[in-house]
């Protein structure tokens, strides 16, 4: 019996569903029942009639399922961590708020927005301050709503997404711990100094290279890229938006895409290029293998809680409040 056959047999026996992020290895995506970006996977897992979720992604994504559907058991074949999400924890969040206060910005004037790429404890801190969660696809809408409250927006953890949002909306921005207190005080959006290690690989020289080689090429990038790269692109969008955009292009149209390699490699077989001279592959997303999925199913069958996602209920409720504000918008 092959690994894939045993996975399918155990999955059916347990009544489980396998969810896989777009950035996972091809072999893992191939055996998944649900694929998508982080929030899409959490929503689809929540809506599934299965109560056992085998989640192939990184830890904050598995937590998102548990936040939305606490009654379900969520197992991660690999407890992989998103490098961006690890750049901020609840302690760093508190230190950031304290630093903003030391600059003369009262806590009651600070409205935090956390990118979904953050752990449950950080989402809970944001929820406790009546803040929001956002995704790369809905960040502009969340920001527009949040701005109505007339507060200073503290955007975390991805400075690039925050900066791109500010530029898109002609707002002043500053990066906490990098820019001066004066610039922070004058900013509409204060960004935490986090980033995606994969999307930092894309540069303006990569864009220039492809434009020189193929004058009619289309450049599509993710908003986690540096603002200088986004400014030179023809299309900037979330993972799902990039997929729809590229698939809408005529096959004869050449396109260079600035996001994770596994996704780009599956988009189209013709006239599709990775916008980088370095392989932009997320190391933690690539940790999960078919054997890891099999071991997770075996552990579940044997009554073990290996790599199961658990959340403190008080943390879950506050994190849900921040997510729910996003859903209501």
Tab-separated table of C-alpha atoms in Angstrom, residues 70-306:
chain	number	residue	atom	x	y	z
A	70	UNK	CA	-13.104	25.334	19.131
A	71	UNK	CA	-15.144	22.132	19.081
A	72	UNK	CA	-12.993	20.653	16.315
A	73	UNK	CA	-9.725	18.794	16.793
A	74	UNK	CA	-6.930	20.335	14.750
A	75	UNK	CA	-3.752	18.361	14.090
A	76	UNK	CA	-0.690	19.729	12.335
A	77	UNK	CA	1.526	17.123	10.640
A	78	UNK	CA	4.395	19.534	11.311
A	79	UNK	CA	4.367	22.305	13.925
A	80	UNK	CA	6.026	24.643	11.442
A	81	UNK	CA	6.231	28.318	12.323
A	82	UNK	CA	5.823	31.333	10.060
A	83	UNK	CA	8.950	33.487	10.387
A	84	UNK	CA	6.895	36.667	10.233
A	85	UNK	CA	4.492	35.490	12.932
A	86	UNK	CA	7.456	34.620	15.156
A	87	UNK	CA	8.744	38.195	14.921
A	88	UNK	CA	6.043	39.333	17.338
A	89	UNK	CA	4.613	37.730	20.467
A	90	UNK	CA	2.452	39.079	23.282
A	91	UNK	CA	5.535	40.456	25.082
A	92	UNK	CA	6.773	42.343	22.020
A	93	UNK	CA	3.251	43.630	21.496
A	94	UNK	CA	3.143	45.071	25.029
A	95	UNK	CA	6.596	46.616	24.559
A	96	UNK	CA	5.450	48.233	21.313
A	97	UNK	CA	2.375	49.766	22.950
A	98	UNK	CA	4.561	51.015	25.816
A	99	UNK	CA	6.996	52.575	23.314
A	100	UNK	CA	4.150	54.351	21.520
A	101	UNK	CA	2.950	55.663	24.879
A	102	UNK	CA	6.459	56.884	25.703
A	103	UNK	CA	6.291	58.928	22.493
A	104	UNK	CA	3.219	60.682	23.856
A	105	UNK	CA	0.509	58.627	22.142
A	106	UNK	CA	-2.043	57.527	24.784
A	107	UNK	CA	-3.119	53.893	24.694
A	108	UNK	CA	-6.729	54.878	24.150
A	109	UNK	CA	-5.663	56.611	20.885
A	110	UNK	CA	-4.002	53.465	19.517
A	111	UNK	CA	-6.024	51.094	17.331
A	112	UNK	CA	-4.129	47.889	16.458
A	113	UNK	CA	-4.667	45.935	13.248
A	114	UNK	CA	-2.899	42.611	13.052
A	115	UNK	CA	-2.276	40.794	9.827
A	116	UNK	CA	-3.616	37.258	10.104
A	117	UNK	CA	0.040	36.100	10.087
A	118	UNK	CA	0.278	36.363	13.871
A	119	UNK	CA	-0.241	33.922	16.705
A	120	UNK	CA	-3.413	33.612	18.775
A	121	UNK	CA	-1.911	35.428	21.776
A	122	UNK	CA	-1.143	38.484	19.649
A	123	UNK	CA	-4.624	38.391	18.096
A	124	UNK	CA	-5.997	38.260	21.642
A	125	UNK	CA	-3.996	41.357	22.636
A	126	UNK	CA	-5.415	43.131	19.591
A	127	UNK	CA	-8.908	41.959	20.477
A	128	UNK	CA	-8.507	43.265	24.017
A	129	UNK	CA	-7.845	46.727	22.534
A	130	UNK	CA	-10.925	46.420	20.296
A	131	UNK	CA	-8.705	46.069	17.233
A	132	UNK	CA	-8.970	44.096	14.022
A	133	UNK	CA	-7.471	41.164	12.178
A	134	UNK	CA	-6.968	41.618	8.432
A	135	UNK	CA	-5.772	39.617	5.446
A	136	UNK	CA	-3.803	40.845	2.453
A	137	UNK	CA	-6.980	40.763	0.358
A	138	UNK	CA	-9.186	42.761	2.737
A	139	UNK	CA	-6.589	44.981	4.454
A	140	UNK	CA	-7.620	48.101	2.515
A	141	UNK	CA	-11.258	47.667	3.512
A	142	UNK	CA	-10.368	47.032	7.164
A	143	UNK	CA	-8.087	50.074	7.201
A	144	UNK	CA	-10.796	52.307	5.715
A	145	UNK	CA	-13.223	51.207	8.418
A	146	UNK	CA	-10.656	51.526	11.212
A	147	UNK	CA	-9.684	55.037	10.108
A	148	UNK	CA	-13.219	56.216	10.882
A	149	UNK	CA	-12.396	55.867	14.589
A	150	UNK	CA	-9.872	58.698	14.303
A	151	UNK	CA	-7.065	56.847	16.055
A	152	UNK	CA	-3.447	56.097	15.268
A	153	UNK	CA	-3.302	52.757	13.455
A	154	UNK	CA	-0.682	50.334	14.780
A	155	UNK	CA	-0.215	47.816	11.986
A	156	UNK	CA	1.549	44.538	12.758
A	157	UNK	CA	3.577	42.492	12.141
A	158	UNK	CA	4.332	43.097	8.428
A	159	UNK	CA	5.787	46.543	7.815
A	160	UNK	CA	5.645	46.087	4.015
A	161	UNK	CA	1.908	45.432	3.908
A	162	UNK	CA	1.373	48.375	6.276
A	163	UNK	CA	3.584	50.662	4.184
A	164	UNK	CA	1.899	49.594	0.949
A	165	UNK	CA	-1.507	50.317	2.496
A	166	UNK	CA	-0.367	53.774	3.586
A	167	UNK	CA	1.053	54.592	0.145
A	168	UNK	CA	-2.095	53.295	-1.562
A	169	UNK	CA	-4.229	55.606	0.604
A	170	UNK	CA	-1.862	58.629	0.602
A	171	UNK	CA	-1.314	58.322	4.350
A	172	UNK	CA	1.777	59.092	6.434
A	173	UNK	CA	3.566	56.015	7.782
A	174	UNK	CA	6.428	55.250	10.137
A	175	UNK	CA	8.118	52.091	11.362
A	176	UNK	CA	8.363	51.643	15.110
A	177	UNK	CA	11.944	51.245	16.348
A	178	UNK	CA	13.334	52.507	13.032
A	179	UNK	CA	11.913	55.987	12.523
A	180	UNK	CA	12.223	58.907	14.937
A	181	UNK	CA	9.633	59.599	17.651
A	182	UNK	CA	8.690	62.741	15.698
A	183	UNK	CA	7.935	60.760	12.549
A	184	UNK	CA	5.980	58.172	14.549
A	185	UNK	CA	3.874	60.880	16.184
A	186	UNK	CA	3.096	62.394	12.774
A	187	UNK	CA	2.139	59.062	11.179
A	188	UNK	CA	-1.360	57.866	10.366
A	189	UNK	CA	-0.114	54.268	10.317
A	190	UNK	CA	2.682	53.054	12.576
A	191	UNK	CA	4.122	49.755	11.350
A	192	UNK	CA	5.750	47.059	13.410
A	193	UNK	CA	9.153	46.129	11.980
A	194	UNK	CA	8.319	42.598	10.786
A	195	UNK	CA	8.516	41.083	7.326
A	196	UNK	CA	8.161	37.933	5.225
A	197	UNK	CA	11.554	36.385	4.529
A	198	UNK	CA	10.328	34.970	1.204
A	199	UNK	CA	8.801	38.157	-0.187
A	200	UNK	CA	11.879	40.151	0.825
A	201	UNK	CA	13.774	38.189	-1.840
A	202	UNK	CA	12.047	40.090	-4.668
A	203	UNK	CA	13.833	43.277	-5.726
A	204	UNK	CA	13.392	46.106	-8.196
A	205	UNK	CA	16.370	44.742	-10.142
A	206	UNK	CA	14.373	41.513	-10.663
A	207	UNK	CA	11.552	43.574	-12.147
A	208	UNK	CA	13.992	45.496	-14.351
A	209	UNK	CA	15.590	42.259	-15.550
A	210	UNK	CA	12.300	40.787	-16.762
A	211	UNK	CA	11.121	44.059	-18.316
A	212	UNK	CA	14.364	44.268	-20.319
A	213	UNK	CA	14.194	40.620	-21.369
A	214	UNK	CA	10.474	40.633	-22.215
A	215	UNK	CA	9.230	44.210	-22.858
A	216	UNK	CA	5.576	43.128	-22.897
A	217	UNK	CA	5.724	41.064	-19.695
A	218	UNK	CA	3.231	41.547	-16.863
A	219	UNK	CA	4.560	41.703	-13.287
A	220	UNK	CA	2.325	40.455	-10.447
A	221	UNK	CA	3.455	40.609	-6.815
A	222	UNK	CA	2.180	40.068	-3.280
A	223	UNK	CA	1.769	43.137	-1.002
A	224	UNK	CA	4.231	41.575	1.466
A	225	UNK	CA	6.883	42.686	-1.049
A	226	UNK	CA	8.806	45.901	-0.449
A	227	UNK	CA	6.893	49.034	-1.573
A	228	UNK	CA	9.590	49.771	-4.163
A	229	UNK	CA	8.823	46.418	-5.823
A	230	UNK	CA	5.057	46.904	-5.623
A	231	UNK	CA	5.423	50.351	-7.212
A	232	UNK	CA	7.000	48.769	-10.296
A	233	UNK	CA	4.455	45.947	-10.616
A	234	UNK	CA	1.403	45.820	-12.871
A	235	UNK	CA	-0.674	43.942	-10.304
A	236	UNK	CA	-0.446	43.705	-6.513
A	237	UNK	CA	-2.693	41.231	-4.728
A	238	UNK	CA	-3.137	38.470	-2.185
A	239	UNK	CA	-2.362	34.841	-2.938
A	240	UNK	CA	-5.904	34.123	-4.117
A	241	UNK	CA	-6.043	37.363	-6.085
A	242	UNK	CA	-2.749	36.558	-7.837
A	243	UNK	CA	-4.082	33.120	-8.822
A	244	UNK	CA	-7.244	34.632	-10.334
A	245	UNK	CA	-5.288	37.362	-12.088
A	246	UNK	CA	-2.721	35.047	-13.685
A	247	UNK	CA	-5.360	32.533	-14.725
A	248	UNK	CA	-7.320	35.327	-16.412
A	249	UNK	CA	-4.388	36.221	-18.682
A	250	UNK	CA	-4.143	34.808	-22.209
A	251	UNK	CA	-1.678	31.909	-22.320
A	252	UNK	CA	0.459	33.882	-24.764
A	253	UNK	CA	0.908	36.660	-22.182
A	254	UNK	CA	4.190	36.340	-20.284
A	255	UNK	CA	3.941	36.997	-16.559
A	256	UNK	CA	6.528	37.104	-13.762
A	257	UNK	CA	5.115	36.478	-10.293
A	258	UNK	CA	6.571	37.647	-7.003
A	259	UNK	CA	5.404	35.153	-4.415
A	260	UNK	CA	6.239	31.691	-3.074
A	261	UNK	CA	7.762	29.254	-5.579
A	262	UNK	CA	5.428	26.258	-5.043
A	263	UNK	CA	2.408	28.386	-5.868
A	264	UNK	CA	4.001	30.035	-8.906
A	265	UNK	CA	5.207	26.673	-10.206
A	266	UNK	CA	1.609	25.366	-10.203
A	267	UNK	CA	-0.047	28.439	-11.730
A	268	UNK	CA	0.572	27.852	-15.425
A	269	UNK	CA	3.051	25.764	-17.362
A	270	UNK	CA	3.498	28.341	-20.124
A	271	UNK	CA	4.946	31.865	-20.072
A	272	UNK	CA	5.043	32.042	-16.266
A	273	UNK	CA	8.213	33.017	-14.426
A	274	UNK	CA	9.324	33.393	-10.818
A	275	UNK	CA	10.313	37.007	-10.178
A	276	UNK	CA	13.619	36.168	-8.513
A	277	UNK	CA	17.123	34.969	-9.227
A	278	UNK	CA	16.957	33.097	-5.896
A	279	UNK	CA	14.462	30.290	-5.289
A	280	UNK	CA	11.731	31.968	-3.192
A	281	UNK	CA	10.649	28.880	-1.293
A	282	UNK	CA	9.243	29.152	2.217
A	283	UNK	CA	11.346	26.774	4.342
A	284	UNK	CA	8.705	26.218	7.012
A	285	UNK	CA	5.864	25.675	4.540
A	286	UNK	CA	8.041	23.049	2.887
A	287	UNK	CA	8.658	21.115	6.107
A	288	UNK	CA	5.447	19.094	5.839
A	289	UNK	CA	5.728	15.823	3.900
A	290	UNK	CA	3.283	13.061	3.018
A	291	UNK	CA	4.887	10.924	5.712
A	292	UNK	CA	4.164	13.663	8.273
A	293	UNK	CA	0.512	13.660	7.213
A	294	UNK	CA	0.415	9.877	7.580
A	295	UNK	CA	2.001	9.989	11.035
A	296	UNK	CA	-0.528	12.605	12.167
A	297	UNK	CA	-3.392	10.369	11.061
A	298	UNK	CA	-1.867	7.341	12.762
A	299	UNK	CA	-1.409	9.289	15.999
A	300	UNK	CA	-5.009	10.460	15.831
A	301	UNK	CA	-6.211	6.881	15.335
A	302	UNK	CA	-4.165	5.749	18.343
A	303	UNK	CA	-5.745	8.384	20.566
A	304	UNK	CA	-2.624	10.525	20.802
A	305	UNK	CA	-2.608	14.322	20.783
A	306	UNK	CA	0.688	14.654	18.931
